[in-house]
Amino acid sequence: MSFDPSSYAFTSTAGPEPIRANTVLPARRENIELRTDDGLTLVGELALPADRDPLATLVTLHPLPTHGGFMDSHVYRKASFRLPALAGIAVLRFNTRGTSSPRGTSGGQFDEGVGERADVEAAVRFAVERGLPRRWLVGWSFGTELALKYGAVPPVVDEIDGAVLLSPPLHRAGEKDLDAWAASGKPLTVLVPEFDDYLRPAEAAERFARVPQARLVGVDGGKHLWVGEKYVHRVLSEIVADVLGAAAPSGPAGLPGEWDGELAAAP
């Protein structure tokens, strides 16, 4: 049975509470389905601010499903828990073809990043049709390959404002894809952990030099999977700062670490 995001039980707090790994803040959450041009149904979830229209939208592309990546990969799950309330940002998460999570299983089979082009296009098309504003791709690991390969070419390039990459391995994406991003002029932020398993900051700086508008951020102490609240907070703060610019609700320390209002706890 598919997980129902309306099942979170919210309670009022007596004052500000720390935002912990399983803290869920208020949002309008709904299960969604995406339809690809090659006839597949992909399952996902959309989280919107509870009491206002979103200021911007994240279309998230998850890590490699053959190595445990899915729409609930922890950074994205926490983005959906927090960013609608903290930053007024809509978060769209979905399982690429053949991928399973508590939400369900998407149709089709994993296609090594080839057929997944239709998955990226379907997600962006859904966001456009729903009228979600200022759409940004956010890719993590394998998801960065999808963002790089398909985000700077039609039809996606004309429907997004930019992209944020988390731990890009640059295995499937190559110079041609980087050159397409350079030509697009779209903003590209690249977060590279100091101790990444595949691509570390010095090499990343060399390879992304092909994209003049790319902003590369080396994260001291970080690892490929961004384990630990310190690194999740850093990643989410960087994303919000890029997507919202001067409107970002963050100070020198990034996003707020406390919440005063209703909250729930995720299983």
PDB file of C-alpha atoms in Angstrom:
ATOM      1  CA  MET A   1       0.000   0.000   0.000  1.00  0.00           C
ATOM      2  CA  SER A   2       1.355   3.419  -0.979  1.00  0.00           C
ATOM      3  CA  PHE A   3       2.399   5.773   1.798  1.00  0.00           C
ATOM      4  CA  ASP A   4      -0.134   8.548   2.370  1.00  0.00           C
ATOM      5  CA  PRO A   5       1.617  11.865   3.122  1.00  0.00           C
ATOM      6  CA  SER A   6      -1.547  13.175   4.793  1.00  0.00           C
ATOM      7  CA  SER A   7      -1.039  10.602   7.566  1.00  0.00           C
ATOM      8  CA  TYR A   8       1.513  12.705   9.462  1.00  0.00           C
ATOM      9  CA  ALA A   9       0.147  13.639  12.911  1.00  0.00           C
ATOM     10  CA  PHE A  10       0.962  17.268  13.685  1.00  0.00           C
ATOM     11  CA  THR A  11       1.044  18.661  17.222  1.00  0.00           C
ATOM     12  CA  SER A  12       1.583  22.173  18.547  1.00  0.00           C
ATOM     13  CA  THR A  13       4.804  23.040  20.337  1.00  0.00           C
ATOM     14  CA  ALA A  14       5.161  25.143  23.477  1.00  0.00           C
ATOM     15  CA  GLY A  15       7.937  27.165  21.857  1.00  0.00           C
ATOM     16  CA  PRO A  16      10.768  26.819  19.366  1.00  0.00           C
ATOM     17  CA  GLU A  17      11.903  23.226  18.849  1.00  0.00           C
ATOM     18  CA  PRO A  18      15.103  22.023  17.183  1.00  0.00           C
ATOM     19  CA  ILE A  19      14.608  20.667  13.667  1.00  0.00           C
ATOM     20  CA  ARG A  20      15.814  17.071  13.850  1.00  0.00           C
ATOM     21  CA  ALA A  21      16.414  14.410  11.218  1.00  0.00           C
ATOM     22  CA  ASN A  22      12.801  13.151  11.363  1.00  0.00           C
ATOM     23  CA  THR A  23      11.055  16.504  11.922  1.00  0.00           C
ATOM     24  CA  VAL A  24       8.230  17.156   9.469  1.00  0.00           C
ATOM     25  CA  LEU A  25       7.031  20.752   9.108  1.00  0.00           C
ATOM     26  CA  PRO A  26       3.593  21.740   7.783  1.00  0.00           C
ATOM     27  CA  ALA A  27       2.980  21.576   4.031  1.00  0.00           C
ATOM     28  CA  ARG A  28       0.335  20.593   1.499  1.00  0.00           C
ATOM     29  CA  ARG A  29       1.512  17.143   0.451  1.00  0.00           C
ATOM     30  CA  GLU A  30       0.028  14.919  -2.215  1.00  0.00           C
ATOM     31  CA  ASN A  31       0.916  11.744  -4.023  1.00  0.00           C
ATOM     32  CA  ILE A  32       1.357  12.359  -7.734  1.00  0.00           C
ATOM     33  CA  GLU A  33       1.837  10.379 -10.929  1.00  0.00           C
ATOM     34  CA  LEU A  34       3.921  11.439 -13.927  1.00  0.00           C
ATOM     35  CA  ARG A  35       3.298  10.184 -17.464  1.00  0.00           C
ATOM     36  CA  THR A  36       6.287   9.738 -19.751  1.00  0.00           C
ATOM     37  CA  ASP A  37       6.274  10.076 -23.525  1.00  0.00           C
ATOM     38  CA  ASP A  38       7.130   6.379 -23.818  1.00  0.00           C
ATOM     39  CA  GLY A  39       4.027   5.337 -21.892  1.00  0.00           C
ATOM     40  CA  LEU A  40       5.252   4.822 -18.323  1.00  0.00           C
ATOM     41  CA  THR A  41       3.678   5.936 -15.064  1.00  0.00           C
ATOM     42  CA  LEU A  42       6.127   7.253 -12.475  1.00  0.00           C
ATOM     43  CA  VAL A  43       5.109   7.715  -8.834  1.00  0.00           C
ATOM     44  CA  GLY A  44       6.060  10.660  -6.681  1.00  0.00           C
ATOM     45  CA  GLU A  45       5.064  13.311  -4.170  1.00  0.00           C
ATOM     46  CA  LEU A  46       4.623  17.066  -4.338  1.00  0.00           C
ATOM     47  CA  ALA A  47       5.061  19.168  -1.192  1.00  0.00           C
ATOM     48  CA  LEU A  48       3.818  22.780  -1.327  1.00  0.00           C
ATOM     49  CA  PRO A  49       3.850  25.554   1.283  1.00  0.00           C
ATOM     50  CA  ALA A  50       0.892  25.137   3.604  1.00  0.00           C
ATOM     51  CA  ASP A  51      -0.506  28.651   3.438  1.00  0.00           C
ATOM     52  CA  ARG A  52       0.884  30.417   0.368  1.00  0.00           C
ATOM     53  CA  ASP A  53       1.922  29.947  -3.226  1.00  0.00           C
ATOM     54  CA  PRO A  54       5.460  28.656  -3.715  1.00  0.00           C
ATOM     55  CA  LEU A  55       8.257  31.056  -4.546  1.00  0.00           C
ATOM     56  CA  ALA A  56      10.211  28.441  -6.493  1.00  0.00           C
ATOM     57  CA  THR A  57      10.225  24.730  -7.265  1.00  0.00           C
ATOM     58  CA  LEU A  58      12.769  21.936  -6.905  1.00  0.00           C
ATOM     59  CA  VAL A  59      12.477  19.023  -9.328  1.00  0.00           C
ATOM     60  CA  THR A  60      14.659  16.431  -7.623  1.00  0.00           C
ATOM     61  CA  LEU A  61      16.565  13.657  -9.406  1.00  0.00           C
ATOM     62  CA  HIS A  62      17.642  10.894  -7.058  1.00  0.00           C
ATOM     63  CA  PRO A  63      20.848   8.818  -6.774  1.00  0.00           C
ATOM     64  CA  LEU A  64      21.463   5.539  -8.619  1.00  0.00           C
ATOM     65  CA  PRO A  65      18.526   3.164  -8.004  1.00  0.00           C
ATOM     66  CA  THR A  66      20.732   0.076  -8.427  1.00  0.00           C
ATOM     67  CA  HIS A  67      22.717   1.304  -5.400  1.00  0.00           C
ATOM     68  CA  GLY A  68      19.794   2.250  -3.153  1.00  0.00           C
ATOM     69  CA  GLY A  69      18.820   5.634  -4.586  1.00  0.00           C
ATOM     70  CA  PHE A  70      15.136   6.599  -4.709  1.00  0.00           C
ATOM     71  CA  MET A  71      12.834   9.549  -4.085  1.00  0.00           C
ATOM     72  CA  ASP A  72      13.237   9.095  -0.304  1.00  0.00           C
ATOM     73  CA  SER A  73      17.037   9.403  -0.365  1.00  0.00           C
ATOM     74  CA  HIS A  74      17.569  11.339   2.829  1.00  0.00           C
ATOM     75  CA  VAL A  75      18.531  14.801   1.559  1.00  0.00           C
ATOM     76  CA  TYR A  76      15.449  14.941  -0.662  1.00  0.00           C
ATOM     77  CA  ARG A  77      13.148  13.547   1.993  1.00  0.00           C
ATOM     78  CA  LYS A  78      14.349  16.238   4.403  1.00  0.00           C
ATOM     79  CA  ALA A  79      13.993  18.883   1.705  1.00  0.00           C
ATOM     80  CA  SER A  80      10.321  17.923   1.382  1.00  0.00           C
ATOM     81  CA  PHE A  81       9.947  17.943   5.178  1.00  0.00           C
ATOM     82  CA  ARG A  82      11.435  21.417   5.640  1.00  0.00           C
ATOM     83  CA  LEU A  83      11.668  23.668   2.611  1.00  0.00           C
ATOM     84  CA  PRO A  84       7.962  24.346   1.959  1.00  0.00           C
ATOM     85  CA  ALA A  85       7.679  25.785   5.490  1.00  0.00           C
ATOM     86  CA  LEU A  86      11.137  27.307   5.959  1.00  0.00           C
ATOM     87  CA  ALA A  87      11.595  28.797   2.490  1.00  0.00           C
ATOM     88  CA  GLY A  88       8.275  28.712   0.634  1.00  0.00           C
ATOM     89  CA  ILE A  89       9.723  26.267  -1.912  1.00  0.00           C
ATOM     90  CA  ALA A  90       7.797  23.460  -3.611  1.00  0.00           C
ATOM     91  CA  VAL A  91       9.582  20.097  -3.640  1.00  0.00           C
ATOM     92  CA  LEU A  92       8.745  17.527  -6.312  1.00  0.00           C
ATOM     93  CA  ARG A  93      10.185  14.054  -5.713  1.00  0.00           C
ATOM     94  CA  PHE A  94       9.621  10.963  -7.833  1.00  0.00           C
ATOM     95  CA  ASN A  95      10.984   7.509  -8.547  1.00  0.00           C
ATOM     96  CA  THR A  96      12.635   7.167 -11.935  1.00  0.00           C
ATOM     97  CA  ARG A  97      11.650   4.192 -14.075  1.00  0.00           C
ATOM     98  CA  GLY A  98      11.765   0.857 -12.291  1.00  0.00           C
ATOM     99  CA  THR A  99      12.515   2.423  -8.893  1.00  0.00           C
ATOM    100  CA  SER A 100      10.610   1.562  -5.699  1.00  0.00           C
ATOM    101  CA  SER A 101      10.010   3.390  -2.412  1.00  0.00           C
ATOM    102  CA  PRO A 102       7.246   3.467   0.226  1.00  0.00           C
ATOM    103  CA  ARG A 103       5.331   5.650  -2.245  1.00  0.00           C
ATOM    104  CA  GLY A 104       5.265   2.761  -4.738  1.00  0.00           C
ATOM    105  CA  THR A 105       7.100   1.518  -7.814  1.00  0.00           C
ATOM    106  CA  SER A 106       7.466   3.435 -11.058  1.00  0.00           C
ATOM    107  CA  GLY A 107       6.809   1.632 -14.320  1.00  0.00           C
ATOM    108  CA  GLY A 108       9.509   0.370 -16.619  1.00  0.00           C
ATOM    109  CA  GLN A 109      13.063  -0.682 -15.862  1.00  0.00           C
ATOM    110  CA  PHE A 110      16.289   1.113 -15.025  1.00  0.00           C
ATOM    111  CA  ASP A 111      17.878   2.176 -18.336  1.00  0.00           C
ATOM    112  CA  GLU A 112      21.369   3.372 -17.399  1.00  0.00           C
ATOM    113  CA  GLY A 113      20.344   7.032 -17.754  1.00  0.00           C
ATOM    114  CA  VAL A 114      19.129   6.718 -21.360  1.00  0.00           C
ATOM    115  CA  GLY A 115      15.373   6.138 -21.095  1.00  0.00           C
ATOM    116  CA  GLU A 116      15.428   8.311 -17.975  1.00  0.00           C
ATOM    117  CA  ARG A 117      15.511  11.319 -20.283  1.00  0.00           C
ATOM    118  CA  ALA A 118      11.752  10.856 -20.651  1.00  0.00           C
ATOM    119  CA  ASP A 119      11.447  10.740 -16.852  1.00  0.00           C
ATOM    120  CA  VAL A 120      13.163  14.125 -16.457  1.00  0.00           C
ATOM    121  CA  GLU A 121      10.995  15.608 -19.186  1.00  0.00           C
ATOM    122  CA  ALA A 122       7.830  14.217 -17.587  1.00  0.00           C
ATOM    123  CA  ALA A 123       8.690  15.707 -14.197  1.00  0.00           C
ATOM    124  CA  VAL A 124       9.419  19.149 -15.603  1.00  0.00           C
ATOM    125  CA  ARG A 125       6.293  19.011 -17.780  1.00  0.00           C
ATOM    126  CA  PHE A 126       4.207  18.173 -14.695  1.00  0.00           C
ATOM    127  CA  ALA A 127       5.659  21.174 -12.853  1.00  0.00           C
ATOM    128  CA  VAL A 128       4.898  23.436 -15.816  1.00  0.00           C
ATOM    129  CA  GLU A 129       1.342  22.154 -16.164  1.00  0.00           C
ATOM    130  CA  ARG A 130       0.730  22.675 -12.453  1.00  0.00           C
ATOM    131  CA  GLY A 131       1.913  26.264 -12.755  1.00  0.00           C
ATOM    132  CA  LEU A 132       4.802  25.768 -10.339  1.00  0.00           C
ATOM    133  CA  PRO A 133       7.161  28.751 -10.577  1.00  0.00           C
ATOM    134  CA  ARG A 134      10.926  29.108 -11.010  1.00  0.00           C
ATOM    135  CA  ARG A 135      11.719  25.469 -11.635  1.00  0.00           C
ATOM    136  CA  TRP A 136      15.202  24.203 -10.736  1.00  0.00           C
ATOM    137  CA  LEU A 137      16.610  20.742 -11.279  1.00  0.00           C
ATOM    138  CA  VAL A 138      18.395  19.330  -8.241  1.00  0.00           C
ATOM    139  CA  GLY A 139      20.429  16.239  -9.017  1.00  0.00           C
ATOM    140  CA  TRP A 140      22.318  14.027  -6.586  1.00  0.00           C
ATOM    141  CA  SER A 141      24.965  11.559  -7.817  1.00  0.00           C
ATOM    142  CA  PHE A 142      23.240   9.668 -10.682  1.00  0.00           C
ATOM    143  CA  GLY A 143      20.662  12.444 -10.637  1.00  0.00           C
ATOM    144  CA  THR A 144      23.387  14.953 -11.559  1.00  0.00           C
ATOM    145  CA  GLU A 145      24.080  12.928 -14.695  1.00  0.00           C
ATOM    146  CA  LEU A 146      20.424  13.253 -15.691  1.00  0.00           C
ATOM    147  CA  ALA A 147      20.435  16.989 -14.945  1.00  0.00           C
ATOM    148  CA  LEU A 148      23.610  17.562 -16.955  1.00  0.00           C
ATOM    149  CA  LYS A 149      22.597  15.402 -19.932  1.00  0.00           C
ATOM    150  CA  TYR A 150      18.998  16.554 -20.289  1.00  0.00           C
ATOM    151  CA  GLY A 151      18.627  19.859 -18.460  1.00  0.00           C
ATOM    152  CA  ALA A 152      20.407  22.080 -20.999  1.00  0.00           C
ATOM    153  CA  VAL A 153      18.676  20.753 -24.110  1.00  0.00           C
ATOM    154  CA  PRO A 154      15.092  21.093 -25.355  1.00  0.00           C
ATOM    155  CA  PRO A 155      12.460  20.745 -24.116  1.00  0.00           C
ATOM    156  CA  VAL A 156      13.730  21.029 -20.534  1.00  0.00           C
ATOM    157  CA  VAL A 157      16.167  23.922 -20.995  1.00  0.00           C
ATOM    158  CA  ASP A 158      13.351  26.327 -21.860  1.00  0.00           C
ATOM    159  CA  GLU A 159      11.349  25.386 -18.751  1.00  0.00           C
ATOM    160  CA  ILE A 160      13.936  25.624 -15.962  1.00  0.00           C
ATOM    161  CA  ASP A 161      15.810  28.463 -14.293  1.00  0.00           C
ATOM    162  CA  GLY A 162      18.946  26.464 -13.459  1.00  0.00           C
ATOM    163  CA  ALA A 163      20.296  23.424 -11.651  1.00  0.00           C
ATOM    164  CA  VAL A 164      22.073  22.408  -8.460  1.00  0.00           C
ATOM    165  CA  LEU A 165      24.309  19.339  -8.481  1.00  0.00           C
ATOM    166  CA  LEU A 166      25.145  17.314  -5.367  1.00  0.00           C
ATOM    167  CA  SER A 167      28.174  14.995  -5.577  1.00  0.00           C
ATOM    168  CA  PRO A 168      28.463  14.804  -9.374  1.00  0.00           C
ATOM    169  CA  PRO A 169      30.486  11.750 -10.480  1.00  0.00           C
ATOM    170  CA  LEU A 170      30.698  12.835 -14.139  1.00  0.00           C
ATOM    171  CA  HIS A 171      30.563   9.226 -15.309  1.00  0.00           C
ATOM    172  CA  ARG A 172      27.713   9.334 -17.823  1.00  0.00           C
ATOM    173  CA  ALA A 173      27.799  13.087 -18.438  1.00  0.00           C
ATOM    174  CA  GLY A 174      30.750  14.379 -20.423  1.00  0.00           C
ATOM    175  CA  GLU A 175      32.240  17.386 -22.182  1.00  0.00           C
ATOM    176  CA  LYS A 176      29.389  17.626 -24.686  1.00  0.00           C
ATOM    177  CA  ASP A 177      26.888  17.959 -21.846  1.00  0.00           C
ATOM    178  CA  LEU A 178      29.007  20.528 -20.027  1.00  0.00           C
ATOM    179  CA  ASP A 179      29.333  22.513 -23.248  1.00  0.00           C
ATOM    180  CA  ALA A 180      25.545  22.480 -23.643  1.00  0.00           C
ATOM    181  CA  TRP A 181      25.225  23.946 -20.158  1.00  0.00           C
ATOM    182  CA  ALA A 182      27.804  26.596 -20.977  1.00  0.00           C
ATOM    183  CA  ALA A 183      25.879  27.538 -24.115  1.00  0.00           C
ATOM    184  CA  SER A 184      22.574  27.680 -22.239  1.00  0.00           C
ATOM    185  CA  GLY A 185      23.827  30.351 -19.851  1.00  0.00           C
ATOM    186  CA  LYS A 186      21.645  28.826 -17.139  1.00  0.00           C
ATOM    187  CA  PRO A 187      22.995  28.986 -13.559  1.00  0.00           C
ATOM    188  CA  LEU A 188      24.698  25.808 -12.389  1.00  0.00           C
ATOM    189  CA  THR A 189      25.804  25.260  -8.794  1.00  0.00           C
ATOM    190  CA  VAL A 190      28.017  22.273  -8.036  1.00  0.00           C
ATOM    191  CA  LEU A 191      28.419  21.043  -4.446  1.00  0.00           C
ATOM    192  CA  VAL A 192      31.422  18.723  -4.163  1.00  0.00           C
ATOM    193  CA  PRO A 193      32.305  16.951  -0.910  1.00  0.00           C
ATOM    194  CA  GLU A 194      35.928  17.083   0.195  1.00  0.00           C
ATOM    195  CA  PHE A 195      36.018  13.294   0.546  1.00  0.00           C
ATOM    196  CA  ASP A 196      33.778  12.301  -2.350  1.00  0.00           C
ATOM    197  CA  ASP A 197      34.161   8.741  -3.634  1.00  0.00           C
ATOM    198  CA  TYR A 198      34.196   9.751  -7.310  1.00  0.00           C
ATOM    199  CA  LEU A 199      35.018  13.417  -7.935  1.00  0.00           C
ATOM    200  CA  ARG A 200      36.720  15.730  -5.457  1.00  0.00           C
ATOM    201  CA  PRO A 201      36.876  19.540  -5.505  1.00  0.00           C
ATOM    202  CA  ALA A 202      40.208  20.053  -7.315  1.00  0.00           C
ATOM    203  CA  GLU A 203      39.323  17.772 -10.225  1.00  0.00           C
ATOM    204  CA  ALA A 204      35.764  19.083 -10.281  1.00  0.00           C
ATOM    205  CA  ALA A 205      37.076  22.639 -10.645  1.00  0.00           C
ATOM    206  CA  GLU A 206      39.075  21.584 -13.704  1.00  0.00           C
ATOM    207  CA  ARG A 207      36.242  19.743 -15.381  1.00  0.00           C
ATOM    208  CA  PHE A 208      33.515  22.318 -14.674  1.00  0.00           C
ATOM    209  CA  ALA A 209      35.762  25.104 -15.947  1.00  0.00           C
ATOM    210  CA  ARG A 210      34.076  24.406 -19.304  1.00  0.00           C
ATOM    211  CA  VAL A 211      30.947  26.056 -17.860  1.00  0.00           C
ATOM    212  CA  PRO A 212      31.824  29.718 -17.170  1.00  0.00           C
ATOM    213  CA  GLN A 213      28.678  30.378 -15.145  1.00  0.00           C
ATOM    214  CA  ALA A 214      29.140  27.319 -12.921  1.00  0.00           C
ATOM    215  CA  ARG A 215      29.630  28.022  -9.207  1.00  0.00           C
ATOM    216  CA  LEU A 216      31.615  25.254  -7.587  1.00  0.00           C
ATOM    217  CA  VAL A 217      31.463  24.833  -3.815  1.00  0.00           C
ATOM    218  CA  GLY A 218      33.846  22.446  -2.086  1.00  0.00           C
ATOM    219  CA  VAL A 219      32.377  21.258   1.217  1.00  0.00           C
ATOM    220  CA  ASP A 220      34.993  20.571   3.871  1.00  0.00           C
ATOM    221  CA  GLY A 221      34.560  17.198   5.549  1.00  0.00           C
ATOM    222  CA  GLY A 222      31.693  16.179   3.280  1.00  0.00           C
ATOM    223  CA  LYS A 223      31.249  12.739   1.750  1.00  0.00           C
ATOM    224  CA  HIS A 224      29.297  11.518  -1.266  1.00  0.00           C
ATOM    225  CA  LEU A 225      26.158  10.620   0.692  1.00  0.00           C
ATOM    226  CA  TRP A 226      26.035  13.814   2.812  1.00  0.00           C
ATOM    227  CA  VAL A 227      25.431  11.808   5.979  1.00  0.00           C
ATOM    228  CA  GLY A 228      24.834  13.865   9.134  1.00  0.00           C
ATOM    229  CA  GLU A 229      22.586  16.822   9.906  1.00  0.00           C
ATOM    230  CA  LYS A 230      25.516  19.240   9.584  1.00  0.00           C
ATOM    231  CA  TYR A 231      25.860  18.381   5.910  1.00  0.00           C
ATOM    232  CA  VAL A 232      22.140  18.161   5.180  1.00  0.00           C
ATOM    233  CA  HIS A 233      21.712  21.651   6.635  1.00  0.00           C
ATOM    234  CA  ARG A 234      24.596  22.923   4.499  1.00  0.00           C
ATOM    235  CA  VAL A 235      23.222  21.396   1.314  1.00  0.00           C
ATOM    236  CA  LEU A 236      19.673  22.657   1.853  1.00  0.00           C
ATOM    237  CA  SER A 237      20.927  26.120   2.788  1.00  0.00           C
ATOM    238  CA  GLU A 238      23.035  26.301  -0.395  1.00  0.00           C
ATOM    239  CA  ILE A 239      20.091  25.192  -2.526  1.00  0.00           C
ATOM    240  CA  VAL A 240      17.744  27.771  -1.019  1.00  0.00           C
ATOM    241  CA  ALA A 241      20.318  30.560  -1.325  1.00  0.00           C
ATOM    242  CA  ASP A 242      20.776  29.797  -5.030  1.00  0.00           C
ATOM    243  CA  VAL A 243      17.128  29.332  -5.891  1.00  0.00           C
ATOM    244  CA  LEU A 244      15.753  32.325  -3.970  1.00  0.00           C
ATOM    245  CA  GLY A 245      18.749  34.669  -4.011  1.00  0.00           C
ATOM    246  CA  ALA A 246      18.167  37.747  -1.894  1.00  0.00           C
ATOM    247  CA  ALA A 247      14.749  36.406  -0.865  1.00  0.00           C
ATOM    248  CA  ALA A 248      16.271  33.403   0.901  1.00  0.00           C
ATOM    249  CA  PRO A 249      15.187  33.264   4.575  1.00  0.00           C
ATOM    250  CA  SER A 250      18.647  32.461   5.892  1.00  0.00           C
ATOM    251  CA  GLY A 251      21.287  34.277   7.867  1.00  0.00           C
ATOM    252  CA  PRO A 252      25.026  33.662   8.112  1.00  0.00           C
ATOM    253  CA  ALA A 253      24.338  30.190   9.524  1.00  0.00           C
ATOM    254  CA  GLY A 254      21.981  29.217   6.672  1.00  0.00           C
ATOM    255  CA  LEU A 255      18.433  27.981   7.149  1.00  0.00           C
ATOM    256  CA  PRO A 256      16.831  28.221  10.595  1.00  0.00           C
ATOM    257  CA  GLY A 257      17.570  25.270  12.841  1.00  0.00           C
ATOM    258  CA  GLU A 258      14.430  25.667  14.959  1.00  0.00           C
ATOM    259  CA  TRP A 259      10.687  25.768  14.334  1.00  0.00           C
ATOM    260  CA  ASP A 260       7.961  27.416  16.409  1.00  0.00           C
ATOM    261  CA  GLY A 261       4.625  25.922  15.410  1.00  0.00           C
ATOM    262  CA  GLU A 262       3.049  22.618  14.533  1.00  0.00           C
ATOM    263  CA  LEU A 263       5.315  19.743  13.639  1.00  0.00           C
ATOM    264  CA  ALA A 264       5.236  15.975  13.181  1.00  0.00           C
ATOM    265  CA  ALA A 265       7.730  13.147  13.382  1.00  0.00           C
ATOM    266  CA  ALA A 266       8.395  10.896  10.399  1.00  0.00           C
ATOM    267  CA  PRO A 267       8.542   7.123  10.941  1.00  0.00           C
TER     268      PRO A 267
END
